[in-house]
mmCIF file of C-alpha atoms and ligand atoms in Angstrom:
data_model
loop_
_atom_site.group_PDB
_atom_site.id
_atom_site.type_symbol
_atom_site.label_atom_id
_atom_site.label_comp_id
_atom_site.label_asym_id
_atom_site.label_seq_id
_atom_site.Cartn_x
_atom_site.Cartn_y
_atom_site.Cartn_z
ATOM 1 C CA UNK A 22 -27.899 -6.326 3.626
ATOM 2 C CA UNK A 23 -29.037 -7.872 6.874
ATOM 3 C CA UNK A 24 -26.284 -7.029 9.474
ATOM 4 C CA UNK A 25 -27.453 -8.955 12.446
ATOM 5 C CA UNK A 26 -29.186 -12.569 12.659
ATOM 6 C CA UNK A 27 -29.805 -15.404 15.023
ATOM 7 C CA UNK A 28 -28.218 -18.834 14.231
ATOM 8 C CA UNK A 29 -29.054 -21.519 16.436
ATOM 9 C CA UNK A 30 -30.212 -19.064 18.874
ATOM 10 C CA UNK A 31 -26.728 -17.168 18.957
ATOM 11 C CA UNK A 32 -26.766 -13.701 17.484
ATOM 12 C CA UNK A 33 -24.437 -12.895 14.685
ATOM 13 C CA UNK A 34 -23.317 -9.421 13.699
ATOM 14 C CA UNK A 35 -22.004 -8.829 9.973
ATOM 15 C CA UNK A 36 -20.244 -5.928 8.349
ATOM 16 C CA UNK A 37 -21.099 -4.574 4.671
ATOM 17 C CA UNK A 38 -18.717 -6.919 3.332
ATOM 18 C CA UNK A 39 -20.247 -10.184 4.745
ATOM 19 C CA UNK A 40 -17.572 -10.511 7.361
ATOM 20 C CA UNK A 41 -18.798 -11.793 10.669
ATOM 21 C CA UNK A 42 -17.737 -9.454 13.538
ATOM 22 C CA UNK A 43 -17.475 -11.129 16.897
ATOM 23 C CA UNK A 44 -14.457 -9.658 18.507
ATOM 24 C CA UNK A 45 -14.019 -6.449 20.625
ATOM 25 C CA UNK A 46 -10.612 -4.861 21.544
ATOM 26 C CA UNK A 47 -11.340 -2.494 24.499
ATOM 27 C CA UNK A 48 -8.524 -0.217 25.423
ATOM 28 C CA UNK A 49 -9.142 0.635 28.994
ATOM 29 C CA UNK A 50 -6.674 3.214 29.376
ATOM 30 C CA UNK A 51 -4.007 5.375 27.265
ATOM 31 C CA UNK A 52 -1.894 5.543 30.319
ATOM 32 C CA UNK A 53 1.338 3.331 30.236
ATOM 33 C CA UNK A 54 4.268 2.828 32.534
ATOM 34 C CA UNK A 55 6.692 2.038 29.757
ATOM 35 C CA UNK A 56 7.897 4.213 26.670
ATOM 36 C CA UNK A 57 8.397 1.740 24.124
ATOM 37 C CA UNK A 58 9.924 3.951 21.328
ATOM 38 C CA UNK A 59 7.775 2.291 18.337
ATOM 39 C CA UNK A 60 4.656 3.147 20.544
ATOM 40 C CA UNK A 61 5.319 6.523 22.371
ATOM 41 C CA UNK A 62 7.891 9.201 22.269
ATOM 42 C CA UNK A 63 10.309 9.391 25.302
ATOM 43 C CA UNK A 64 8.385 12.345 27.050
ATOM 44 C CA UNK A 65 5.154 10.343 26.719
ATOM 45 C CA UNK A 66 2.156 11.468 25.097
ATOM 46 C CA UNK A 67 -0.691 14.015 26.292
ATOM 47 C CA UNK A 68 -2.944 11.782 28.072
ATOM 48 C CA UNK A 69 -6.850 12.261 27.842
ATOM 49 C CA UNK A 70 -8.431 13.780 30.933
ATOM 50 C CA UNK A 71 -9.470 11.276 33.466
ATOM 51 C CA UNK A 72 -13.119 12.488 32.980
ATOM 52 C CA UNK A 73 -12.965 11.611 29.340
ATOM 53 C CA UNK A 74 -11.814 7.976 29.911
ATOM 54 C CA UNK A 75 -14.823 5.770 29.895
ATOM 55 C CA UNK A 76 -15.519 4.468 33.308
ATOM 56 C CA UNK A 77 -15.920 0.802 34.193
ATOM 57 C CA UNK A 78 -19.588 0.835 34.238
ATOM 58 C CA UNK A 79 -19.577 2.413 30.974
ATOM 59 C CA UNK A 80 -17.380 -0.295 29.468
ATOM 60 C CA UNK A 81 -19.557 -2.982 31.073
ATOM 61 C CA UNK A 82 -22.808 -1.554 29.736
ATOM 62 C CA UNK A 83 -21.456 -1.640 26.298
ATOM 63 C CA UNK A 84 -19.674 -4.973 26.333
ATOM 64 C CA UNK A 85 -23.320 -6.162 27.558
ATOM 65 C CA UNK A 86 -24.974 -4.626 24.279
ATOM 66 C CA UNK A 87 -22.316 -5.981 22.103
ATOM 67 C CA UNK A 88 -22.420 -9.373 23.585
ATOM 68 C CA UNK A 89 -26.247 -9.485 22.711
ATOM 69 C CA UNK A 90 -25.320 -8.584 19.193
ATOM 70 C CA UNK A 91 -22.921 -11.373 18.678
ATOM 71 C CA UNK A 92 -19.533 -10.436 20.219
ATOM 72 C CA UNK A 93 -18.246 -13.357 22.085
ATOM 73 C CA UNK A 94 -14.524 -12.593 22.548
ATOM 74 C CA UNK A 95 -13.160 -9.392 24.248
ATOM 75 C CA UNK A 96 -9.520 -8.420 24.426
ATOM 76 C CA UNK A 97 -8.547 -6.033 27.119
ATOM 77 C CA UNK A 98 -5.508 -3.848 26.083
ATOM 78 C CA UNK A 99 -4.339 -0.232 26.493
ATOM 79 C CA UNK A 100 -2.119 1.675 27.274
ATOM 80 C CA UNK A 101 -1.084 -0.565 29.823
ATOM 81 C CA UNK A 102 -4.379 -2.090 31.381
ATOM 82 C CA UNK A 103 -2.777 -2.872 34.783
ATOM 83 C CA UNK A 104 -1.958 0.898 35.574
ATOM 84 C CA UNK A 105 -5.828 1.374 35.735
ATOM 85 C CA UNK A 106 -7.004 1.076 39.320
ATOM 86 C CA UNK A 107 -9.162 -2.049 40.258
ATOM 87 C CA UNK A 108 -8.605 -3.765 36.973
ATOM 88 C CA UNK A 109 -9.091 -7.140 38.660
ATOM 89 C CA UNK A 110 -12.677 -5.992 39.784
ATOM 90 C CA UNK A 111 -13.306 -4.936 36.230
ATOM 91 C CA UNK A 112 -12.144 -8.266 34.749
ATOM 92 C CA UNK A 113 -14.500 -10.098 37.191
ATOM 93 C CA UNK A 114 -17.463 -7.862 36.261
ATOM 94 C CA UNK A 115 -16.614 -8.736 32.766
ATOM 95 C CA UNK A 116 -16.352 -12.380 33.110
ATOM 96 C CA UNK A 117 -19.830 -12.420 34.447
ATOM 97 C CA UNK A 118 -21.321 -11.141 31.150
ATOM 98 C CA UNK A 119 -23.593 -13.669 29.417
ATOM 99 C CA UNK A 120 -22.338 -14.506 25.806
ATOM 100 C CA UNK A 121 -18.633 -13.498 26.394
ATOM 101 C CA UNK A 122 -16.890 -16.803 25.910
ATOM 102 C CA UNK A 123 -13.369 -15.522 25.877
ATOM 103 C CA UNK A 124 -11.606 -12.766 27.726
ATOM 104 C CA UNK A 125 -8.046 -12.180 26.858
ATOM 105 C CA UNK A 126 -5.470 -9.547 27.700
ATOM 106 C CA UNK A 127 -2.577 -7.884 26.178
ATOM 107 C CA UNK A 128 -0.129 -6.335 28.705
ATOM 108 C CA UNK A 129 3.444 -5.548 29.041
ATOM 109 C CA UNK A 130 3.730 -7.740 31.982
ATOM 110 C CA UNK A 131 5.516 -5.315 34.188
ATOM 111 C CA UNK A 132 2.564 -5.032 36.806
ATOM 112 C CA UNK A 133 1.251 -8.670 36.820
ATOM 113 C CA UNK A 134 3.892 -10.497 38.598
ATOM 114 C CA UNK A 135 2.170 -12.319 41.480
ATOM 115 C CA UNK A 136 -1.253 -11.760 39.923
ATOM 116 C CA UNK A 137 -1.486 -14.739 37.435
ATOM 117 C CA UNK A 138 -3.128 -17.320 39.586
ATOM 118 C CA UNK A 139 -5.812 -14.629 40.173
ATOM 119 C CA UNK A 140 -6.187 -13.960 36.426
ATOM 120 C CA UNK A 141 -6.667 -17.701 35.823
ATOM 121 C CA UNK A 142 -9.257 -17.924 38.662
ATOM 122 C CA UNK A 143 -11.287 -15.116 36.973
ATOM 123 C CA UNK A 144 -11.361 -17.004 33.929
ATOM 124 C CA UNK A 145 -8.981 -15.032 31.603
ATOM 125 C CA UNK A 146 -8.469 -17.165 28.663
ATOM 126 C CA UNK A 147 -5.172 -15.931 27.269
ATOM 127 C CA UNK A 148 -2.507 -13.574 27.749
ATOM 128 C CA UNK A 149 -0.364 -11.790 25.141
ATOM 129 C CA UNK A 150 2.992 -10.538 26.740
ATOM 130 C CA UNK A 151 4.720 -7.802 24.927
ATOM 131 C CA UNK A 152 8.579 -8.811 24.931
ATOM 132 C CA UNK A 153 10.638 -7.366 22.218
ATOM 133 C CA UNK A 154 13.923 -8.503 23.499
ATOM 134 C CA UNK A 155 15.415 -11.128 25.817
ATOM 135 C CA UNK A 156 18.586 -9.013 26.465
ATOM 136 C CA UNK A 157 18.114 -6.834 29.579
ATOM 137 C CA UNK A 158 20.080 -3.843 27.893
ATOM 138 C CA UNK A 159 18.385 -4.019 24.588
ATOM 139 C CA UNK A 160 15.070 -4.409 26.548
ATOM 140 C CA UNK A 161 15.738 -1.125 28.336
ATOM 141 C CA UNK A 162 16.736 0.808 25.212
ATOM 142 C CA UNK A 163 13.339 -0.167 23.575
ATOM 143 C CA UNK A 164 11.015 0.298 26.519
ATOM 144 C CA UNK A 165 13.130 2.967 28.220
ATOM 145 C CA UNK A 166 12.470 1.412 31.455
ATOM 146 C CA UNK A 167 14.325 -1.003 33.681
ATOM 147 C CA UNK A 168 11.615 -3.497 34.128
ATOM 148 C CA UNK A 169 12.911 -6.834 32.265
ATOM 149 C CA UNK A 170 12.956 -9.062 35.365
ATOM 150 C CA UNK A 171 9.279 -8.133 36.101
ATOM 151 C CA UNK A 172 8.119 -9.198 32.758
ATOM 152 C CA UNK A 173 10.119 -12.366 32.808
ATOM 153 C CA UNK A 174 8.702 -13.360 36.290
ATOM 154 C CA UNK A 175 5.080 -12.826 34.564
ATOM 155 C CA UNK A 176 5.924 -14.936 31.742
ATOM 156 C CA UNK A 177 7.265 -17.715 34.223
ATOM 157 C CA UNK A 178 3.896 -17.498 36.125
ATOM 158 C CA UNK A 179 1.844 -17.682 33.136
ATOM 159 C CA UNK A 180 3.626 -20.883 32.106
ATOM 160 C CA UNK A 181 3.403 -22.256 35.516
ATOM 161 C CA UNK A 182 -0.301 -21.736 35.633
ATOM 162 C CA UNK A 183 -0.543 -23.315 32.163
ATOM 163 C CA UNK A 184 -2.167 -20.314 30.789
ATOM 164 C CA UNK A 185 -2.505 -19.874 26.918
ATOM 165 C CA UNK A 186 0.629 -17.418 26.394
ATOM 166 C CA UNK A 187 1.557 -15.411 23.177
ATOM 167 C CA UNK A 188 4.807 -13.532 23.213
ATOM 168 C CA UNK A 189 4.628 -10.520 21.097
ATOM 169 C CA UNK A 190 7.517 -8.853 19.513
ATOM 170 C CA UNK A 191 7.656 -5.966 17.168
ATOM 171 C CA UNK A 192 10.452 -6.491 14.818
ATOM 172 C CA UNK A 193 12.619 -3.190 14.293
ATOM 173 C CA UNK A 194 15.608 -2.758 12.023
ATOM 174 C CA UNK A 195 18.728 -1.823 14.010
ATOM 175 C CA UNK A 196 16.944 -2.234 17.406
ATOM 176 C CA UNK A 197 16.286 -6.048 18.077
ATOM 177 C CA UNK A 198 16.852 -8.201 15.097
ATOM 178 C CA UNK A 199 19.579 -9.896 17.075
ATOM 179 C CA UNK A 200 16.488 -10.959 19.287
ATOM 180 C CA UNK A 201 14.672 -12.868 16.580
ATOM 181 C CA UNK A 202 16.600 -16.388 17.071
ATOM 182 C CA UNK A 203 16.496 -16.191 21.045
ATOM 183 C CA UNK A 204 12.803 -15.194 20.988
ATOM 184 C CA UNK A 205 12.029 -18.110 18.558
ATOM 185 C CA UNK A 206 14.007 -20.383 20.945
ATOM 186 C CA UNK A 207 11.389 -19.496 23.667
ATOM 187 C CA UNK A 208 9.246 -21.981 21.827
ATOM 188 C CA UNK A 209 11.561 -25.031 21.734
ATOM 189 C CA UNK A 210 10.881 -26.171 25.372
ATOM 190 C CA UNK A 211 8.005 -24.009 26.247
ATOM 191 C CA UNK A 212 4.261 -24.492 25.117
ATOM 192 C CA UNK A 213 3.591 -20.823 24.004
ATOM 193 C CA UNK A 214 3.381 -18.847 20.624
ATOM 194 C CA UNK A 215 6.067 -16.412 19.622
ATOM 195 C CA UNK A 216 4.612 -13.823 17.215
ATOM 196 C CA UNK A 217 6.709 -11.244 15.225
ATOM 197 C CA UNK A 218 4.993 -8.178 14.314
ATOM 198 C CA UNK A 219 5.856 -5.812 11.600
ATOM 199 C CA UNK A 220 6.226 -2.246 12.990
ATOM 200 C CA UNK A 221 3.586 0.104 12.212
ATOM 201 C CA UNK A 222 3.610 3.895 12.354
ATOM 202 C CA UNK A 223 1.599 4.150 15.362
ATOM 203 C CA UNK A 224 4.364 5.747 17.428
ATOM 204 C CA UNK A 225 2.895 9.006 18.831
ATOM 205 C CA UNK A 226 5.826 11.053 17.248
ATOM 206 C CA UNK A 227 3.487 12.653 14.551
ATOM 207 C CA UNK A 228 5.743 11.294 11.916
ATOM 208 C CA UNK A 229 5.453 8.169 10.053
ATOM 209 C CA UNK A 230 8.778 6.198 9.515
ATOM 210 C CA UNK A 231 9.440 5.495 5.824
ATOM 211 C CA UNK A 232 9.874 1.958 4.379
ATOM 212 C CA UNK A 233 9.703 -1.140 6.467
ATOM 213 C CA UNK A 234 13.003 -3.059 6.283
ATOM 214 C CA UNK A 235 11.690 -5.947 8.055
ATOM 215 C CA UNK A 236 8.348 -6.904 6.552
ATOM 216 C CA UNK A 237 6.657 -10.246 6.804
ATOM 217 C CA UNK A 238 8.302 -11.865 3.950
ATOM 218 C CA UNK A 239 11.945 -10.948 5.266
ATOM 219 C CA UNK A 240 11.185 -12.091 8.657
ATOM 220 C CA UNK A 241 9.855 -15.524 7.396
ATOM 221 C CA UNK A 242 12.966 -15.840 5.144
ATOM 222 C CA UNK A 243 15.295 -15.099 8.197
ATOM 223 C CA UNK A 244 13.533 -17.775 10.096
ATOM 224 C CA UNK A 245 13.534 -20.354 7.202
ATOM 225 C CA UNK A 246 17.320 -19.818 6.737
ATOM 226 C CA UNK A 247 17.908 -20.647 10.433
ATOM 227 C CA UNK A 248 15.169 -23.366 10.758
ATOM 228 C CA UNK A 249 15.023 -25.063 7.408
ATOM 229 C CA UNK A 250 12.264 -27.444 8.868
ATOM 230 C CA UNK A 251 10.116 -24.404 9.555
ATOM 231 C CA UNK A 252 6.692 -25.532 8.170
ATOM 232 C CA UNK A 253 3.220 -23.897 7.786
ATOM 233 C CA UNK A 254 0.527 -24.849 10.031
ATOM 234 C CA UNK A 255 -3.282 -24.223 9.659
ATOM 235 C CA UNK A 256 -4.164 -20.919 11.064
ATOM 236 C CA UNK A 257 -7.215 -20.508 13.530
ATOM 237 C CA UNK A 258 -10.090 -18.849 12.227
ATOM 238 C CA UNK A 259 -9.695 -15.014 11.945
ATOM 239 C CA UNK A 260 -6.121 -15.352 12.575
ATOM 240 C CA UNK A 261 -3.896 -12.211 12.090
ATOM 241 C CA UNK A 262 -0.755 -14.254 12.287
ATOM 242 C CA UNK A 263 0.691 -16.757 9.805
ATOM 243 C CA UNK A 264 1.529 -19.781 11.879
ATOM 244 C CA UNK A 265 4.513 -22.180 11.730
ATOM 245 C CA UNK A 266 6.042 -25.026 13.467
ATOM 246 C CA UNK A 267 9.466 -25.890 13.712
ATOM 247 C CA UNK A 268 10.215 -29.575 14.237
ATOM 248 C CA UNK A 269 11.031 -30.490 17.768
ATOM 249 C CA UNK A 270 9.638 -27.369 19.355
ATOM 250 C CA UNK A 271 6.837 -27.373 21.742
ATOM 251 C CA UNK A 272 5.249 -23.936 20.832
ATOM 252 C CA UNK A 273 4.720 -22.479 17.664
ATOM 253 C CA UNK A 274 5.872 -19.333 15.695
ATOM 254 C CA UNK A 275 3.783 -16.582 14.325
ATOM 255 C CA UNK A 276 4.181 -13.685 11.828
ATOM 256 C CA UNK A 277 1.776 -10.688 11.822
ATOM 257 C CA UNK A 278 1.952 -8.593 8.632
ATOM 258 C CA UNK A 279 0.605 -5.614 10.651
ATOM 259 C CA UNK A 280 1.891 -2.994 8.262
ATOM 260 C CA UNK A 281 1.379 -5.026 5.128
ATOM 261 C CA UNK A 282 -2.179 -5.863 5.964
ATOM 262 C CA UNK A 283 -2.591 -9.137 4.408
ATOM 263 C CA UNK A 284 -5.321 -10.386 6.946
ATOM 264 C CA UNK A 285 -7.992 -7.668 6.190
ATOM 265 C CA UNK A 286 -10.403 -10.021 4.310
ATOM 266 C CA UNK A 287 -11.273 -11.843 7.352
ATOM 267 C CA UNK A 288 -11.059 -9.119 9.906
ATOM 268 C CA UNK A 289 -13.620 -9.823 12.702
ATOM 269 C CA UNK A 290 -12.845 -7.045 14.892
ATOM 270 C CA UNK A 291 -14.391 -3.730 16.413
ATOM 271 C CA UNK A 292 -12.137 -1.303 18.590
ATOM 272 C CA UNK A 293 -13.052 1.051 21.201
ATOM 273 C CA UNK A 294 -10.501 3.540 22.464
ATOM 274 C CA UNK A 295 -9.976 4.719 26.089
ATOM 275 C CA UNK A 296 -12.180 7.656 25.314
ATOM 276 C CA UNK A 297 -14.776 5.750 23.701
ATOM 277 C CA UNK A 298 -14.291 6.121 19.960
ATOM 278 C CA UNK A 299 -15.357 3.278 18.112
ATOM 279 C CA UNK A 300 -12.964 2.000 15.245
ATOM 280 C CA UNK A 301 -14.053 -0.356 12.679
ATOM 281 C CA UNK A 302 -10.396 -0.786 11.536
ATOM 282 C CA UNK A 303 -7.010 -0.166 13.321
ATOM 283 C CA UNK A 304 -6.154 2.255 10.527
ATOM 284 C CA UNK A 305 -9.411 4.335 10.388
ATOM 285 C CA UNK A 306 -9.781 7.828 12.124
ATOM 286 C CA UNK A 307 -12.746 6.645 14.455
ATOM 287 C CA UNK A 308 -16.459 6.425 13.401
ATOM 288 C CA UNK A 309 -18.520 7.609 16.362
ATOM 289 C CA UNK A 310 -18.033 8.034 20.048
ATOM 290 C CA UNK A 311 -19.840 5.445 22.178
ATOM 291 C CA UNK A 312 -19.092 7.071 25.407
ATOM 292 C CA UNK A 313 -20.845 10.392 24.520
ATOM 293 C CA UNK A 314 -23.899 8.160 23.264
ATOM 294 C CA UNK A 315 -23.856 6.579 26.691
ATOM 295 C CA UNK A 316 -23.573 9.755 28.787
ATOM 296 C CA UNK A 317 -26.537 11.386 26.591
ATOM 297 C CA UNK A 318 -28.773 8.463 27.891
ATOM 298 C CA UNK A 319 -28.917 6.379 24.885
ATOM 299 C CA UNK A 320 -30.934 3.210 25.031
ATOM 300 C CA UNK A 321 -29.818 -0.345 24.309
ATOM 301 C CA UNK A 322 -31.618 -0.053 21.099
ATOM 302 C CA UNK A 323 -29.885 3.132 20.062
ATOM 303 C CA UNK A 324 -26.398 1.839 21.014
ATOM 304 C CA UNK A 325 -27.274 -1.382 18.790
ATOM 305 C CA UNK A 326 -28.342 0.830 15.945
ATOM 306 C CA UNK A 327 -25.362 2.949 16.202
ATOM 307 C CA UNK A 328 -23.034 -0.157 16.176
ATOM 308 C CA UNK A 329 -24.971 -1.550 13.094
ATOM 309 C CA UNK A 330 -24.835 1.588 11.207
ATOM 310 C CA UNK A 331 -20.849 1.738 11.720
ATOM 311 C CA UNK A 332 -20.484 -1.476 10.271
ATOM 312 C CA UNK A 333 -22.752 -0.895 7.280
ATOM 313 C CA UNK A 334 -20.023 1.403 5.643
ATOM 314 C CA UNK A 335 -16.890 -0.455 6.827
ATOM 315 C CA UNK A 336 -13.746 0.187 4.806
ATOM 316 C CA UNK A 337 -12.754 -3.204 3.002
ATOM 317 C CA UNK A 338 -9.458 -3.015 4.232
ATOM 318 C CA UNK A 339 -6.647 -1.093 6.208
ATOM 319 C CA UNK A 340 -5.760 0.736 3.221
ATOM 320 C CA UNK A 341 -8.970 1.888 2.352
ATOM 321 C CA UNK A 342 -9.531 2.920 6.100
ATOM 322 C CA UNK A 343 -6.334 4.948 5.928
ATOM 323 C CA UNK A 344 -7.217 6.635 2.764
ATOM 324 C CA UNK A 345 -10.700 7.815 4.304
ATOM 325 C CA UNK A 346 -8.501 9.690 7.060
ATOM 326 C CA UNK A 347 -7.679 12.069 4.374
ATOM 327 C CA UNK A 348 -5.341 15.020 5.769
ATOM 328 C CA UNK A 349 -4.897 12.914 8.897
ATOM 329 C CA UNK A 350 -2.226 10.456 8.481
ATOM 330 C CA UNK A 351 -1.490 7.748 11.054
ATOM 331 C CA UNK A 352 0.944 8.778 13.732
ATOM 332 C CA UNK A 353 -1.016 8.712 16.809
ATOM 333 C CA UNK A 354 0.351 6.360 19.618
ATOM 334 C CA UNK A 355 -0.745 2.732 19.696
ATOM 335 C CA UNK A 356 -1.499 3.109 23.418
ATOM 336 C CA UNK A 357 -4.334 5.377 22.428
ATOM 337 C CA UNK A 358 -5.914 2.630 20.465
ATOM 338 C CA UNK A 359 -4.827 -0.654 21.976
ATOM 339 C CA UNK A 360 -3.031 -2.468 18.994
HETATM 340 N N1 SAM B 1 0.618 -2.226 27.110
HETATM 341 C C1 SAM B 1 0.316 -3.286 26.580
HETATM 342 C C2 SAM B 1 1.289 -4.090 25.868
HETATM 343 O O1 SAM B 1 2.381 -3.536 25.352
HETATM 344 O O2 SAM B 1 1.201 -5.180 25.541
HETATM 345 C C3 SAM B 1 -0.942 -3.481 25.668
HETATM 346 C C4 SAM B 1 -0.940 -2.143 24.697
HETATM 347 S S1 SAM B 1 0.015 -2.228 23.432
HETATM 348 C C5 SAM B 1 -0.468 -0.651 22.423
HETATM 349 C C6 SAM B 1 -0.615 -3.624 22.492
HETATM 350 C C7 SAM B 1 0.195 -4.148 21.412
HETATM 351 O O3 SAM B 1 0.632 -3.154 20.486
HETATM 352 C C8 SAM B 1 1.622 -4.529 22.009
HETATM 353 O O4 SAM B 1 1.927 -5.953 21.485
HETATM 354 C C9 SAM B 1 2.689 -3.582 21.197
HETATM 355 O O5 SAM B 1 3.974 -4.374 20.862
HETATM 356 C C10 SAM B 1 1.992 -3.336 19.903
HETATM 357 N N2 SAM B 1 2.480 -2.248 19.284
HETATM 358 C C11 SAM B 1 2.399 -0.726 19.842
HETATM 359 N N3 SAM B 1 2.961 -0.004 19.032
HETATM 360 C C12 SAM B 1 3.066 -0.736 17.785
HETATM 361 C C13 SAM B 1 3.695 -0.370 16.568
HETATM 362 N N4 SAM B 1 4.130 0.921 16.312
HETATM 363 N N5 SAM B 1 3.799 -1.288 15.603
HETATM 364 C C14 SAM B 1 3.383 -2.450 15.873
HETATM 365 N N6 SAM B 1 3.034 -2.912 17.124
HETATM 366 C C15 SAM B 1 2.800 -2.144 18.039
HETATM 367 FE FE1 SF4 B 2 3.219 0.972 26.885
HETATM 368 FE FE2 SF4 B 2 2.470 -0.998 25.527
HETATM 369 FE FE3 SF4 B 2 3.018 1.271 24.219
HETATM 370 FE FE4 SF4 B 2 5.083 -0.237 25.324
HETATM 371 S S1 SF4 B 2 3.551 -0.910 23.564
HETATM 372 S S2 SF4 B 2 4.485 2.150 25.518
HETATM 373 S S3 SF4 B 2 3.916 -1.200 27.146
HETATM 374 S S4 SF4 B 2 1.201 0.823 25.651
#
């Protein structure tokens, strides 16, 4: 099967299942200033050595190569992207890459208050803000840090600057289900998306929680009970969320079946971890290390071949990818992957 082709002068990249791949999630650090309990244990995780993190130059080089293969959208994530020094200069460099049409960021919003106009000026298209509770105490219990006000200030600035904003909330039994309605209410008068995410076992604790009390069906049923007018709206191409509208609301509601994995059939993503591991699925154990190739002097052609080879045996879905990990079950921290 042909994995790359040119259509109307634009390169296109496909996997072995015929899915177009045009989206890179680039985790720029595994470090974080919060300790969200679904992502990291209280004592934190063992961070990779600084020298093992990809440098900005390396990330720019591989973004250029991937943009030449058909990647036109990049999401910067982490860890917390803004704990990395000179993040703004890196974003500026990224914004100059030809072919990258959208640069998005996922952040906890604790370090970005005051920075939003600059992000807009650089051309950042949208920001996903993690916010699991609108109650300061519960926010503290979830994140283990007292930074609720900073996050709310970032949210206000994003809305003031009219940037595209999605609020991401992981739904956790016994931790924040009281927040489902207040979070949904954010979309009543604000033009933003509120997305409820199933909790996944990427908690860095070495143990996967059993069962998922709040799966996408239960989240939907709960919202329908409180908002009988909730109606399905068309999902954008490659969307991981099922999207809904509540009559009279300015914003939208989304539900992401991240653990049930109902969206793998149209997955258009590649992931690169902070130390350069390429993942063709969130649930896989990593395919090869792109940083090592770069540091061993790989040419652009060799890099392209390595990406194409990785996509030629991509798992069909997250369940197959997880099975292929054999004796290495999912339990690493999401901050080492980027979500
Ligand atoms: N630190 C940034 C943040 O929190 O937005 C970016 C990195 S964080 C790993 C990316 C996304 O992954 C966040 O929206 C976070 O809520 C989500 N996430 C982390 N651990 C998760 C888990 N175990 N289950 C579901 N989502 C998770
Ligand atoms: Fe940090 Fe984001 Fe993980 Fe929370 S979810 S601990 S903010 S990386």
